[in-house]
PDB file of C-alpha atoms in Angstrom:
ATOM      1  CA  MET A 878      18.080 -35.720  17.226  1.00 96.00           C
ATOM      2  CA  LYS A 879      14.401 -36.548  17.098  1.00 97.00           C
ATOM      3  CA  LEU A 880      12.691 -39.440  18.832  1.00 97.00           C
ATOM      4  CA  SER A 881      11.902 -41.230  15.558  1.00 97.00           C
ATOM      5  CA  GLU A 882      15.607 -41.238  14.648  1.00 97.00           C
ATOM      6  CA  VAL A 883      16.533 -42.830  17.977  1.00 97.00           C
ATOM      7  CA  LYS A 884      13.929 -45.562  17.530  1.00 97.00           C
ATOM      8  CA  THR A 885      15.213 -46.306  14.021  1.00 97.00           C
ATOM      9  CA  ILE A 886      18.808 -46.540  15.238  1.00 98.00           C
ATOM     10  CA  LEU A 887      17.856 -48.700  18.233  1.00 97.00           C
ATOM     11  CA  GLY A 888      16.140 -51.139  15.868  1.00 96.00           C
ATOM     12  CA  LYS A 889      19.535 -51.831  14.246  1.00 96.00           C
ATOM     13  CA  LEU A 890      21.654 -52.175  17.419  1.00 96.00           C
ATOM     14  CA  ASP A 891      22.676 -55.129  19.585  1.00 95.00           C
ATOM     15  CA  THR A 892      23.915 -52.895  22.432  1.00 94.00           C
ATOM     16  CA  ILE A 893      23.478 -49.256  23.448  1.00 96.00           C
ATOM     17  CA  ALA A 894      26.337 -46.940  24.345  1.00 95.00           C
ATOM     18  CA  PHE A 895      26.291 -43.255  25.262  1.00 96.00           C
ATOM     19  CA  GLN A 896      29.468 -41.210  24.915  1.00 97.00           C
ATOM     20  CA  LEU A 897      30.115 -38.057  26.934  1.00 96.00           C
ATOM     21  CA  PRO A 898      31.582 -34.940  25.288  1.00 96.00           C
ATOM     22  CA  ASN A 899      34.982 -35.737  26.845  1.00 95.00           C
ATOM     23  CA  GLY A 900      35.061 -39.066  24.958  1.00 96.00           C
ATOM     24  CA  LYS A 901      34.349 -41.298  27.971  1.00 95.00           C
ATOM     25  CA  LEU A 902      31.462 -43.738  27.786  1.00 95.00           C
ATOM     26  CA  VAL A 903      28.600 -43.775  30.250  1.00 94.00           C
ATOM     27  CA  PRO A 904      29.145 -47.051  32.188  1.00 92.00           C
ATOM     28  CA  ASN A 905      27.479 -49.882  30.283  1.00 88.00           C
ATOM     29  CA  HIS A 906      25.303 -50.821  33.263  1.00 88.00           C
ATOM     30  CA  PHE A 907      23.379 -47.514  33.006  1.00 91.00           C
ATOM     31  CA  HIS A 908      19.617 -47.348  33.242  1.00 90.00           C
ATOM     32  CA  VAL A 909      17.233 -44.997  31.474  1.00 93.00           C
ATOM     33  CA  THR A 910      15.285 -44.019  34.577  1.00 92.00           C
ATOM     34  CA  GLU A 911      12.931 -41.620  32.809  1.00 94.00           C
ATOM     35  CA  VAL A 912      11.495 -41.025  29.377  1.00 96.00           C
ATOM     36  CA  GLY A 913       9.255 -38.002  29.493  1.00 96.00           C
ATOM     37  CA  LYS A 914       7.960 -34.898  27.813  1.00 97.00           C
ATOM     38  CA  ILE A 915       9.145 -31.602  29.224  1.00 97.00           C
ATOM     39  CA  THR A 916       7.172 -28.488  28.391  1.00 97.00           C
ATOM     40  CA  LYS A 917       8.784 -25.140  29.100  1.00 96.00           C
ATOM     41  CA  ASN A 918       6.605 -22.027  28.969  1.00 97.00           C
ATOM     42  CA  PHE A 919       8.582 -18.815  29.359  1.00 96.00           C
ATOM     43  CA  ILE A 920       9.027 -15.184  28.400  1.00 94.00           C
ATOM     44  CA  ASP A 921      12.345 -14.221  26.882  1.00 91.00           C
ATOM     45  CA  CYS A 922      14.210 -11.029  27.796  1.00 88.00           C
ATOM     46  CA  GLY A 923      12.553  -9.206  24.888  1.00 87.00           C
ATOM     47  CA  GLY A 924       9.058  -9.948  26.223  1.00 90.00           C
ATOM     48  CA  THR A 925       8.122 -12.682  23.740  1.00 91.00           C
ATOM     49  CA  VAL A 926       6.125 -15.597  25.177  1.00 96.00           C
ATOM     50  CA  ARG A 927       7.604 -18.912  24.098  1.00 95.00           C
ATOM     51  CA  LYS A 928       6.907 -22.619  24.513  1.00 96.00           C
ATOM     52  CA  GLU A 929       9.380 -25.445  24.011  1.00 96.00           C
ATOM     53  CA  GLU A 930       8.793 -29.182  24.254  1.00 97.00           C
ATOM     54  CA  VAL A 931      11.432 -31.893  24.308  1.00 97.00           C
ATOM     55  CA  VAL A 932      11.595 -35.582  25.056  1.00 98.00           C
ATOM     56  CA  ASN A 933      13.753 -36.174  28.099  1.00 97.00           C
ATOM     57  CA  PHE A 934      15.868 -39.260  28.736  1.00 97.00           C
ATOM     58  CA  GLN A 935      17.450 -39.503  32.151  1.00 96.00           C
ATOM     59  CA  LEU A 936      20.498 -41.775  32.336  1.00 95.00           C
ATOM     60  CA  TRP A 937      21.646 -43.185  35.654  1.00 92.00           C
ATOM     61  CA  ASP A 938      24.315 -45.623  36.684  1.00 86.00           C
ATOM     62  CA  SER A 939      24.645 -47.290  40.045  1.00 79.00           C
ATOM     63  CA  ILE A 940      26.169 -50.360  41.633  1.00 82.00           C
ATOM     64  CA  ASP A 941      23.836 -52.667  39.694  1.00 76.00           C
ATOM     65  CA  TYR A 942      26.505 -54.129  37.392  1.00 75.00           C
ATOM     66  CA  ASP A 943      24.490 -57.219  36.399  1.00 74.00           C
ATOM     67  CA  HIS A 944      21.954 -55.499  34.198  1.00 75.00           C
ATOM     68  CA  ARG A 945      22.334 -53.849  30.861  1.00 83.00           C
ATOM     69  CA  LEU A 946      19.585 -52.048  28.971  1.00 89.00           C
ATOM     70  CA  HIS A 947      19.013 -53.696  25.604  1.00 93.00           C
ATOM     71  CA  PRO A 948      17.829 -51.705  22.565  1.00 95.00           C
ATOM     72  CA  GLU A 949      14.480 -53.511  22.289  1.00 96.00           C
ATOM     73  CA  LYS A 950      13.712 -52.750  25.952  1.00 95.00           C
ATOM     74  CA  LEU A 951      14.420 -49.044  25.438  1.00 96.00           C
ATOM     75  CA  VAL A 952      12.210 -49.020  22.325  1.00 97.00           C
ATOM     76  CA  HIS A 953       9.437 -50.555  24.427  1.00 96.00           C
ATOM     77  CA  ILE A 954       9.858 -47.857  27.106  1.00 96.00           C
ATOM     78  CA  ILE A 955       9.833 -45.124  24.431  1.00 97.00           C
ATOM     79  CA  GLU A 956       6.692 -46.504  22.749  1.00 97.00           C
ATOM     80  CA  LEU A 957       4.876 -46.768  26.077  1.00 97.00           C
ATOM     81  CA  SER A 958       5.877 -43.171  26.883  1.00 96.00           C
ATOM     82  CA  GLU A 959       4.684 -41.972  23.464  1.00 96.00           C
ATOM     83  CA  LYS A 960       1.302 -43.560  24.040  1.00 96.00           C
ATOM     84  CA  VAL A 961       0.716 -42.679  27.694  1.00 97.00           C
ATOM     85  CA  LEU A 962       2.274 -39.193  27.658  1.00 96.00           C
ATOM     86  CA  GLU A 963       1.166 -38.332  24.101  1.00 95.00           C
ATOM     87  CA  ILE A 964       4.726 -37.600  23.030  1.00 96.00           C
ATOM     88  CA  GLY A 965       5.242 -36.512  19.442  1.00 94.00           C
ATOM     89  CA  ASP A 966       8.383 -36.690  17.338  1.00 97.00           C
ATOM     90  CA  LEU A 967      10.295 -34.140  19.405  1.00 97.00           C
ATOM     91  CA  GLU A 968      13.954 -33.336  19.887  1.00 97.00           C
ATOM     92  CA  ILE A 969      15.650 -35.308  22.647  1.00 97.00           C
ATOM     93  CA  GLU A 970      17.404 -33.877  25.655  1.00 97.00           C
ATOM     94  CA  VAL A 971      19.434 -36.190  27.900  1.00 97.00           C
ATOM     95  CA  GLU A 972      20.067 -35.700  31.604  1.00 97.00           C
ATOM     96  CA  TYR A 973      23.083 -37.336  33.213  1.00 96.00           C
ATOM     97  CA  GLN A 974      24.659 -36.945  36.631  1.00 90.00           C
ATOM     98  CA  GLY A 975      28.007 -35.148  36.595  1.00 83.00           C
ATOM     99  CA  GLU A 976      28.917 -32.755  39.389  1.00 84.00           C
ATOM    100  CA  THR A 977      25.255 -31.776  39.101  1.00 91.00           C
ATOM    101  CA  ILE A 978      22.533 -32.850  36.695  1.00 93.00           C
ATOM    102  CA  GLN A 979      23.827 -32.036  33.222  1.00 94.00           C
ATOM    103  CA  LYS A 980      21.677 -31.590  30.133  1.00 96.00           C
ATOM    104  CA  PHE A 981      22.856 -32.667  26.706  1.00 97.00           C
ATOM    105  CA  GLY A 982      21.620 -32.787  23.155  1.00 97.00           C
ATOM    106  CA  LEU A 983      21.823 -36.148  21.378  1.00 97.00           C
ATOM    107  CA  ASP A 984      23.621 -37.237  18.229  1.00 97.00           C
ATOM    108  CA  TYR A 985      24.844 -40.544  16.780  1.00 97.00           C
ATOM    109  CA  ASP A 986      28.210 -41.355  15.191  1.00 96.00           C
ATOM    110  CA  GLY A 987      27.355 -44.772  13.734  1.00 95.00           C
ATOM    111  CA  THR A 988      28.482 -46.598  16.876  1.00 95.00           C
ATOM    112  CA  ASN A 989      27.577 -44.563  19.973  1.00 97.00           C
ATOM    113  CA  PHE A 990      24.915 -42.088  20.933  1.00 98.00           C
ATOM    114  CA  LEU A 991      26.789 -38.865  21.577  1.00 97.00           C
ATOM    115  CA  LEU A 992      25.828 -36.590  24.447  1.00 97.00           C
ATOM    116  CA  ALA A 993      26.311 -33.173  22.848  1.00 96.00           C
ATOM    117  CA  THR A 994      26.963 -30.030  24.855  1.00 94.00           C
ATOM    118  CA  LYS A 995      24.286 -27.370  24.909  1.00 93.00           C
ATOM    119  CA  GLN A 996      24.732 -23.615  25.252  1.00 90.00           C
ATOM    120  CA  THR A 997      22.526 -20.863  26.582  1.00 89.00           C
ATOM    121  CA  ASP A 998      21.680 -18.002  24.243  1.00 87.00           C
ATOM    122  CA  CYS A 999      19.668 -14.818  24.130  1.00 87.00           C
ATOM    123  CA  LEU A1000      16.554 -15.472  22.044  1.00 87.00           C
ATOM    124  CA  ALA A1001      15.713 -11.788  21.610  1.00 86.00           C
ATOM    125  CA  LYS A1002      18.998 -10.163  20.613  1.00 83.00           C
ATOM    126  CA  ASP A1003      17.206  -7.805  18.230  1.00 80.00           C
ATOM    127  CA  ASN A1004      14.702  -6.786  20.906  1.00 79.00           C
ATOM    128  CA  CYS A1005      16.578  -6.531  24.200  1.00 72.00           C
ATOM    129  CA  GLY A1006      19.463  -4.194  23.436  1.00 71.00           C
ATOM    130  CA  ILE A1007      22.288  -6.662  22.850  1.00 70.00           C
ATOM    131  CA  PRO A1008      24.561  -5.079  20.247  1.00 70.00           C
ATOM    132  CA  SER A1009      25.509  -7.252  17.307  1.00 69.00           C
ATOM    133  CA  GLU A1010      29.028  -8.581  17.527  1.00 70.00           C
ATOM    134  CA  LYS A1011      31.504  -6.404  15.671  1.00 67.00           C
ATOM    135  CA  PRO A1012      34.063  -8.037  13.412  1.00 68.00           C
ATOM    136  CA  ARG A1013      37.481  -8.308  15.014  1.00 73.00           C
ATOM    137  CA  ILE A1014      40.470  -6.913  13.184  1.00 72.00           C
ATOM    138  CA  LYS A1015      44.134  -6.832  14.080  1.00 70.00           C
ATOM    139  CA  LEU A1016      45.551  -3.511  15.246  1.00 70.00           C
ATOM    140  CA  SER A1017      48.248  -3.818  12.565  1.00 67.00           C
ATOM    141  CA  GLN A1018      45.525  -3.889   9.879  1.00 66.00           C
ATOM    142  CA  LEU A1019      43.972  -0.750  11.328  1.00 63.00           C
ATOM    143  CA  GLN A1020      47.325   1.075  11.326  1.00 59.00           C
ATOM    144  CA  GLU A1021      47.972   0.057   7.692  1.00 57.00           C
ATOM    145  CA  THR A1022      44.567   1.353   6.645  1.00 55.00           C
ATOM    146  CA  SER A1023      44.832   4.646   8.509  1.00 55.00           C
ATOM    147  CA  ALA A1024      48.415   5.213   7.350  1.00 56.00           C
ATOM    148  CA  ASN A1025      47.411   4.901   3.698  1.00 57.00           C
ATOM    149  CA  CYS A1026      44.157   6.831   3.795  1.00 60.00           C
ATOM    150  CA  CYS A1027      45.428  10.306   4.545  1.00 62.00           C
ATOM    151  CA  THR A1028      48.533  10.583   2.419  1.00 63.00           C
ATOM    152  CA  PRO A1029      48.878  13.506   0.038  1.00 66.00           C
ATOM    153  CA  ASN A1030      46.697  13.079  -3.057  1.00 67.00           C
ATOM    154  CA  SER A1031      44.792  10.130  -1.431  1.00 63.00           C
ATOM    155  CA  GLY A1032      41.493  11.972  -1.687  1.00 61.00           C
ATOM    156  CA  CYS A1033      40.665  11.694   1.998  1.00 61.00           C
ATOM    157  CA  CYS A1034      40.986  15.429   2.762  1.00 58.00           C
TER     158      CYS A1034
END
């Protein structure tokens, strides 16, 4: 989800809720402790130089149960960050404390912002020697095929 989409959604909400992939909600007294731009410069395993930029939201909850972040306050924080940090309309990545800092993508289901799981991947499969995944077939299908291919008059010999 891009930053502009989040701002549009926030403009229509009375309260903000973030839902974890397991269905649990981030406690409603969370804070957005950071809105920032993260730039990652790297070389993939195939030798290609790459650059990625994302907007980062860091969610945090503590023992401060008396405060709740309202949508208009988060929009204000986002707009200040856009101006000061020169943030464009980038994809959003969310950090949240689990057993360690976890990184999530962001989606919206009409009610809650959804923290979506992210996966690692090889960006240079065609250039670093990773074979393409072969289609899986059942052994029974293989036996049927081989049993029928070399029968008399089948044309295989």
